[in-house]
Coordinates of C-alpha atoms in Angstrom, one line a residue:
M1 CA -142.0 -21.1 -92.5
H2 CA -142.1 -20.5 -88.5
Y3 CA -143.7 -17.9 -86.6
S4 CA -142.9 -16.9 -83.1
S5 CA -146.2 -14.8 -82.5
P6 CA -147.7 -15.7 -79.1
K7 CA -151.1 -15.7 -81.1
M8 CA -150.2 -18.7 -83.2
V9 CA -151.1 -22.2 -81.8
C10 CA -150.4 -25.3 -83.9
E11 CA -153.1 -27.9 -83.5
T12 CA -150.3 -30.8 -83.5
K13 CA -150.6 -32.6 -80.2
I14 CA -147.7 -34.5 -78.3
V15 CA -148.9 -38.0 -77.7
A16 CA -148.7 -38.2 -73.8
D17 CA -150.5 -39.1 -70.9
E18 CA -153.3 -36.2 -69.7
H19 CA -151.3 -35.3 -66.7
D20 CA -148.1 -34.9 -68.9
A21 CA -149.8 -32.7 -71.5
I22 CA -148.2 -29.5 -72.3
P23 CA -150.0 -26.7 -70.5
G24 CA -150.5 -23.1 -71.5
T25 CA -151.0 -21.4 -74.6
K26 CA -149.0 -18.0 -73.9
K27 CA -145.5 -17.7 -75.3
E28 CA -144.2 -15.1 -72.9
S29 CA -144.3 -17.2 -69.6
I30 CA -145.7 -20.2 -68.1
M31 CA -146.4 -21.1 -64.2
W32 CA -145.5 -24.5 -63.0
S33 CA -146.5 -25.6 -59.7
S34 CA -147.4 -28.8 -57.9
P35 CA -150.7 -30.2 -58.8
A36 CA -153.4 -28.8 -56.9
S37 CA -155.9 -30.5 -54.7
S38 CA -159.6 -30.7 -55.3
A39 CA -160.3 -28.8 -52.0
A40 CA -160.1 -24.8 -51.9
L41 CA -156.9 -23.4 -50.7
N42 CA -157.1 -20.9 -47.6
P43 CA -155.4 -17.8 -48.2
A44 CA -152.2 -18.8 -46.3
D45 CA -151.8 -22.0 -48.3
A46 CA -152.6 -20.0 -51.5
R47 CA -149.7 -17.5 -50.4
D48 CA -147.4 -20.3 -49.8
A49 CA -148.3 -22.1 -53.1
R50 CA -147.6 -18.9 -55.0
K51 CA -144.1 -18.5 -53.2
D52 CA -143.2 -22.2 -54.2
A53 CA -144.4 -21.9 -57.9
L54 CA -141.8 -22.1 -60.5
F55 CA -142.0 -19.3 -63.1
I56 CA -140.6 -20.0 -66.5
R57 CA -140.2 -16.8 -68.5
E58 CA -137.9 -15.6 -71.9
F59 CA -134.3 -14.6 -71.0
E60 CA -133.6 -10.9 -69.9
R61 CA -130.5 -9.1 -70.3
G62 CA -130.2 -8.8 -66.2
D63 CA -130.0 -12.7 -66.1
E64 CA -126.8 -13.0 -67.8
E65 CA -124.7 -13.5 -64.7
E66 CA -126.9 -16.0 -63.1
V67 CA -127.3 -17.8 -66.3
R68 CA -123.6 -18.2 -66.9
R69 CA -123.0 -19.3 -63.4
I70 CA -125.6 -22.2 -63.9
F71 CA -124.1 -22.9 -67.1
N72 CA -120.5 -23.1 -65.7
E73 CA -121.6 -25.1 -63.0
G74 CA -123.1 -27.8 -65.0
I75 CA -120.1 -28.0 -67.6
M76 CA -117.6 -28.2 -64.8
E77 CA -119.3 -30.9 -62.8
R78 CA -118.9 -33.0 -66.0
I79 CA -115.0 -33.2 -65.5
P80 CA -115.2 -35.9 -62.8
N81 CA -118.3 -37.7 -64.4
T82 CA -116.4 -38.1 -67.6
A83 CA -113.1 -38.8 -66.3
F84 CA -114.3 -41.7 -64.0
R85 CA -118.0 -42.6 -64.4
G86 CA -117.6 -42.3 -68.2
L87 CA -115.0 -44.9 -68.1
G88 CA -117.6 -47.4 -67.5
Q89 CA -119.0 -46.7 -70.8
Q90 CA -115.9 -47.4 -72.6
P91 CA -115.1 -51.1 -72.4
R92 CA -112.3 -50.8 -75.0
T93 CA -110.5 -48.2 -72.9
Q94 CA -110.7 -50.5 -69.8
F95 CA -109.4 -53.1 -71.8
L96 CA -106.2 -51.0 -72.8
Y97 CA -105.8 -49.7 -69.6
A98 CA -105.6 -53.1 -68.0
L99 CA -103.2 -53.9 -70.8
L100 CA -101.1 -51.2 -70.0
T101 CA -100.9 -52.1 -66.2
V102 CA -99.9 -55.6 -67.0
M103 CA -97.3 -54.5 -69.4
C104 CA -95.9 -52.4 -66.5
F105 CA -95.3 -55.1 -64.4
F106 CA -93.6 -57.1 -67.2
M107 CA -91.3 -54.3 -68.1
T108 CA -90.5 -53.0 -64.6
K109 CA -91.1 -56.3 -62.4
S110 CA -92.0 -53.9 -59.8
V111 CA -95.3 -54.6 -57.8
M112 CA -95.4 -51.1 -56.4
L113 CA -95.3 -49.6 -59.7
T114 CA -97.9 -51.8 -61.3
C115 CA -100.3 -51.0 -58.4
C116 CA -99.5 -47.1 -58.9
A117 CA -100.2 -47.6 -62.8
P118 CA -104.3 -47.5 -62.6
L119 CA -103.8 -44.5 -60.2
I120 CA -101.6 -42.8 -62.9
L121 CA -103.9 -43.6 -65.6
M122 CA -107.0 -42.2 -63.7
G123 CA -105.0 -39.0 -62.9
A124 CA -104.3 -38.6 -66.5
R125 CA -107.9 -39.0 -67.5
Y126 CA -108.9 -36.5 -65.1
Y127 CA -106.2 -33.8 -66.2
Y128 CA -107.4 -34.5 -69.9
S129 CA -111.1 -34.2 -69.1
R130 CA -110.4 -31.0 -67.3
K131 CA -108.4 -29.6 -70.1
V132 CA -110.7 -30.7 -72.9
I133 CA -114.1 -29.6 -70.9
Q134 CA -112.6 -26.1 -69.9
N135 CA -111.6 -25.8 -73.6
Y136 CA -115.2 -26.4 -74.6
L137 CA -116.7 -24.2 -71.7
D138 CA -114.4 -21.5 -73.2
C139 CA -115.7 -22.0 -76.6
A140 CA -119.2 -21.8 -75.5
L141 CA -118.9 -18.6 -73.6
H142 CA -117.3 -17.0 -76.6
T143 CA -119.9 -18.0 -79.1
D144 CA -123.8 -18.5 -78.2
M145 CA -123.4 -18.0 -74.4
A146 CA -121.4 -14.8 -75.0
D147 CA -124.4 -13.0 -76.5
I148 CA -127.7 -14.9 -75.7
E149 CA -130.0 -12.2 -77.3
A150 CA -128.4 -12.3 -80.8
Y151 CA -128.0 -16.2 -80.8
Y152 CA -131.5 -17.1 -79.5
M153 CA -133.8 -14.1 -78.8
K154 CA -133.5 -12.5 -82.1
P155 CA -133.6 -15.2 -84.6
T156 CA -137.1 -16.4 -85.5
G157 CA -137.8 -20.0 -84.6
S158 CA -135.5 -19.7 -81.5
C159 CA -135.7 -18.6 -77.9
F160 CA -134.0 -18.9 -74.3
W161 CA -135.8 -19.4 -71.1
V162 CA -135.0 -19.1 -67.4
A163 CA -136.6 -20.8 -64.4
V164 CA -137.4 -18.6 -61.7
L165 CA -138.0 -19.9 -58.0
N166 CA -138.6 -17.5 -54.9
G167 CA -137.0 -14.7 -57.3
R168 CA -133.8 -16.5 -58.2
V169 CA -132.9 -18.1 -61.4
V170 CA -132.4 -21.7 -60.9
G171 CA -132.6 -23.1 -64.4
I172 CA -132.0 -22.4 -68.0
V173 CA -132.8 -23.9 -71.5
A174 CA -132.6 -22.9 -75.1
A175 CA -134.5 -23.8 -78.5
Q176 CA -132.6 -23.3 -81.7
G177 CA -134.8 -23.8 -84.9
R178 CA -133.5 -25.5 -87.9
E179 CA -135.1 -24.3 -91.3
D180 CA -133.2 -27.2 -93.2
D181 CA -135.1 -30.2 -91.5
N182 CA -137.9 -28.4 -89.7
T183 CA -136.7 -29.3 -86.1
V184 CA -135.7 -27.4 -83.2
E185 CA -133.0 -28.4 -81.1
L186 CA -133.1 -28.3 -77.4
R187 CA -130.0 -27.0 -75.9
R188 CA -128.2 -25.5 -72.9
M189 CA -130.4 -27.1 -70.2
S190 CA -129.0 -27.0 -66.7
V191 CA -130.4 -26.5 -63.3
D192 CA -128.6 -25.0 -60.2
S193 CA -127.4 -28.0 -58.3
R194 CA -129.1 -26.7 -55.0
Y195 CA -132.5 -26.9 -56.7
R196 CA -132.3 -30.3 -58.4
G197 CA -134.9 -32.9 -57.9
K198 CA -137.9 -30.5 -57.9
G199 CA -139.0 -31.2 -61.5
I200 CA -137.4 -27.9 -62.8
A201 CA -135.4 -29.7 -65.8
K202 CA -138.6 -31.5 -66.7
A203 CA -140.8 -28.1 -66.7
L204 CA -137.9 -26.4 -68.9
G205 CA -138.0 -29.3 -71.3
R206 CA -141.8 -29.1 -71.7
R207 CA -141.5 -25.4 -72.4
V208 CA -139.4 -26.3 -75.4
L209 CA -141.9 -28.8 -76.6
E210 CA -144.7 -26.2 -76.2
F211 CA -142.4 -23.7 -78.2
A212 CA -142.0 -26.4 -80.8
V213 CA -145.7 -27.4 -81.2
R214 CA -146.6 -23.8 -81.5
N215 CA -144.3 -22.9 -84.1
N216 CA -145.2 -25.7 -86.3
Y217 CA -141.9 -27.7 -86.1
A218 CA -141.9 -31.4 -87.1
A219 CA -139.6 -32.5 -84.3
V220 CA -137.6 -31.8 -81.2
V221 CA -134.1 -33.1 -81.2
L222 CA -131.0 -33.1 -78.9
G223 CA -127.8 -34.3 -78.4
T224 CA -126.2 -35.0 -75.1
T225 CA -122.9 -36.3 -73.6
A226 CA -124.3 -36.7 -70.0
V227 CA -123.0 -39.6 -68.3
K228 CA -125.7 -39.9 -65.5
L229 CA -128.5 -42.2 -66.2
A230 CA -130.8 -39.8 -64.8
A231 CA -130.4 -37.2 -67.6
H232 CA -131.2 -39.8 -70.1
K233 CA -134.5 -41.1 -68.2
L234 CA -135.6 -37.4 -68.0
Y235 CA -135.5 -37.0 -71.8
E236 CA -137.4 -40.3 -72.2
S237 CA -139.8 -39.1 -69.7
L238 CA -140.4 -36.3 -72.0
G239 CA -141.1 -38.5 -74.9
F240 CA -137.9 -38.4 -76.7
R241 CA -136.6 -41.8 -78.4
H242 CA -133.0 -42.6 -78.6
T243 CA -131.8 -42.4 -82.1
G244 CA -128.2 -43.2 -82.1
Q245 CA -124.9 -42.7 -80.4
S246 CA -121.1 -41.9 -81.2
E247 CA -118.5 -43.4 -78.9
D248 CA -115.7 -41.0 -79.6
Y249 CA -117.4 -37.9 -80.1
R250 CA -115.2 -34.8 -80.7
L251 CA -116.2 -31.8 -78.6
P252 CA -115.5 -28.1 -79.7
G253 CA -111.8 -27.3 -78.3
M254 CA -110.4 -30.8 -78.6
S255 CA -106.9 -31.1 -80.2
R256 CA -107.3 -34.9 -80.9
S257 CA -103.7 -35.3 -79.8
P258 CA -102.5 -38.9 -79.3
L259 CA -102.6 -38.7 -75.3
E260 CA -105.8 -36.7 -75.6
R261 CA -107.4 -39.6 -77.4
L262 CA -105.9 -42.2 -75.1
F263 CA -107.3 -40.4 -71.8
F264 CA -110.5 -38.7 -73.0
Q265 CA -113.2 -40.4 -74.6
I266 CA -117.1 -39.2 -74.5
R267 CA -120.1 -41.0 -75.5
Y268 CA -122.6 -38.5 -77.7
S269 CA -126.2 -39.6 -77.5
R270 CA -129.1 -38.2 -79.8
Y271 CA -132.5 -38.0 -79.0
R272 CA -135.7 -37.1 -81.1
L273 CA -139.4 -36.5 -80.4
Q274 CA -141.4 -36.4 -83.6
L275 CA -144.5 -34.0 -83.3
R276 CA -145.8 -34.7 -86.6
E277 CA -145.2 -36.2 -90.1
E278 CA -143.7 -34.2 -92.8

């Protein structure tokens, strides 16, 4: 049984260096800022520190527009990443495209058409990546992201947070509890592209870990289709361990038509952070 009461603090600790320990004990909100120096701050420096502090709090209904904007931006930027960078993770597809290019030459005997073949293949990858990812976005915006309060704020063992900097929502993350295996899933993490590189994603991730510890979950799990190595390094820096991957993952909204299978492939990686033994 799990409780979302802010008074309940689980004694389980996440193995981490001292400077990476999960701070705070309150459920409602937590302040994250750069480490303070040992010297006392003068009033002007103190005001600047408060201004630059990152405030992580629970989702409120008034956040909906900014939350959806950040989520939409994070999903849509996966289109070129999946179409082009993602090809580097698909050696069989690379071989197939090379074979098709060679076949084009033998069938047409045209050097010009053969040279155009890779461009046509990349164009098709972009088209199908855009089609599939837009379908996935539409699916998300009509399910959990359509009613965040119903999906994440009302159920026991789940929550949704926003990161606020200078009064502006700059990041989002959700936690969804699973009673069947006593885990909580980290979901929907995204940071406004204008505020990346400031440690916001890591602070959001730690907020989910703190929530899981406090509510006595055995582990935190997540799945990602991120192509960029930085995303995977982020999860590893939080203590997650890579537990497996699927090379031909099926996103919600995919039709799995022959052309879609030829021009859209995505790798799905699974991570797990064990908090305590069952």
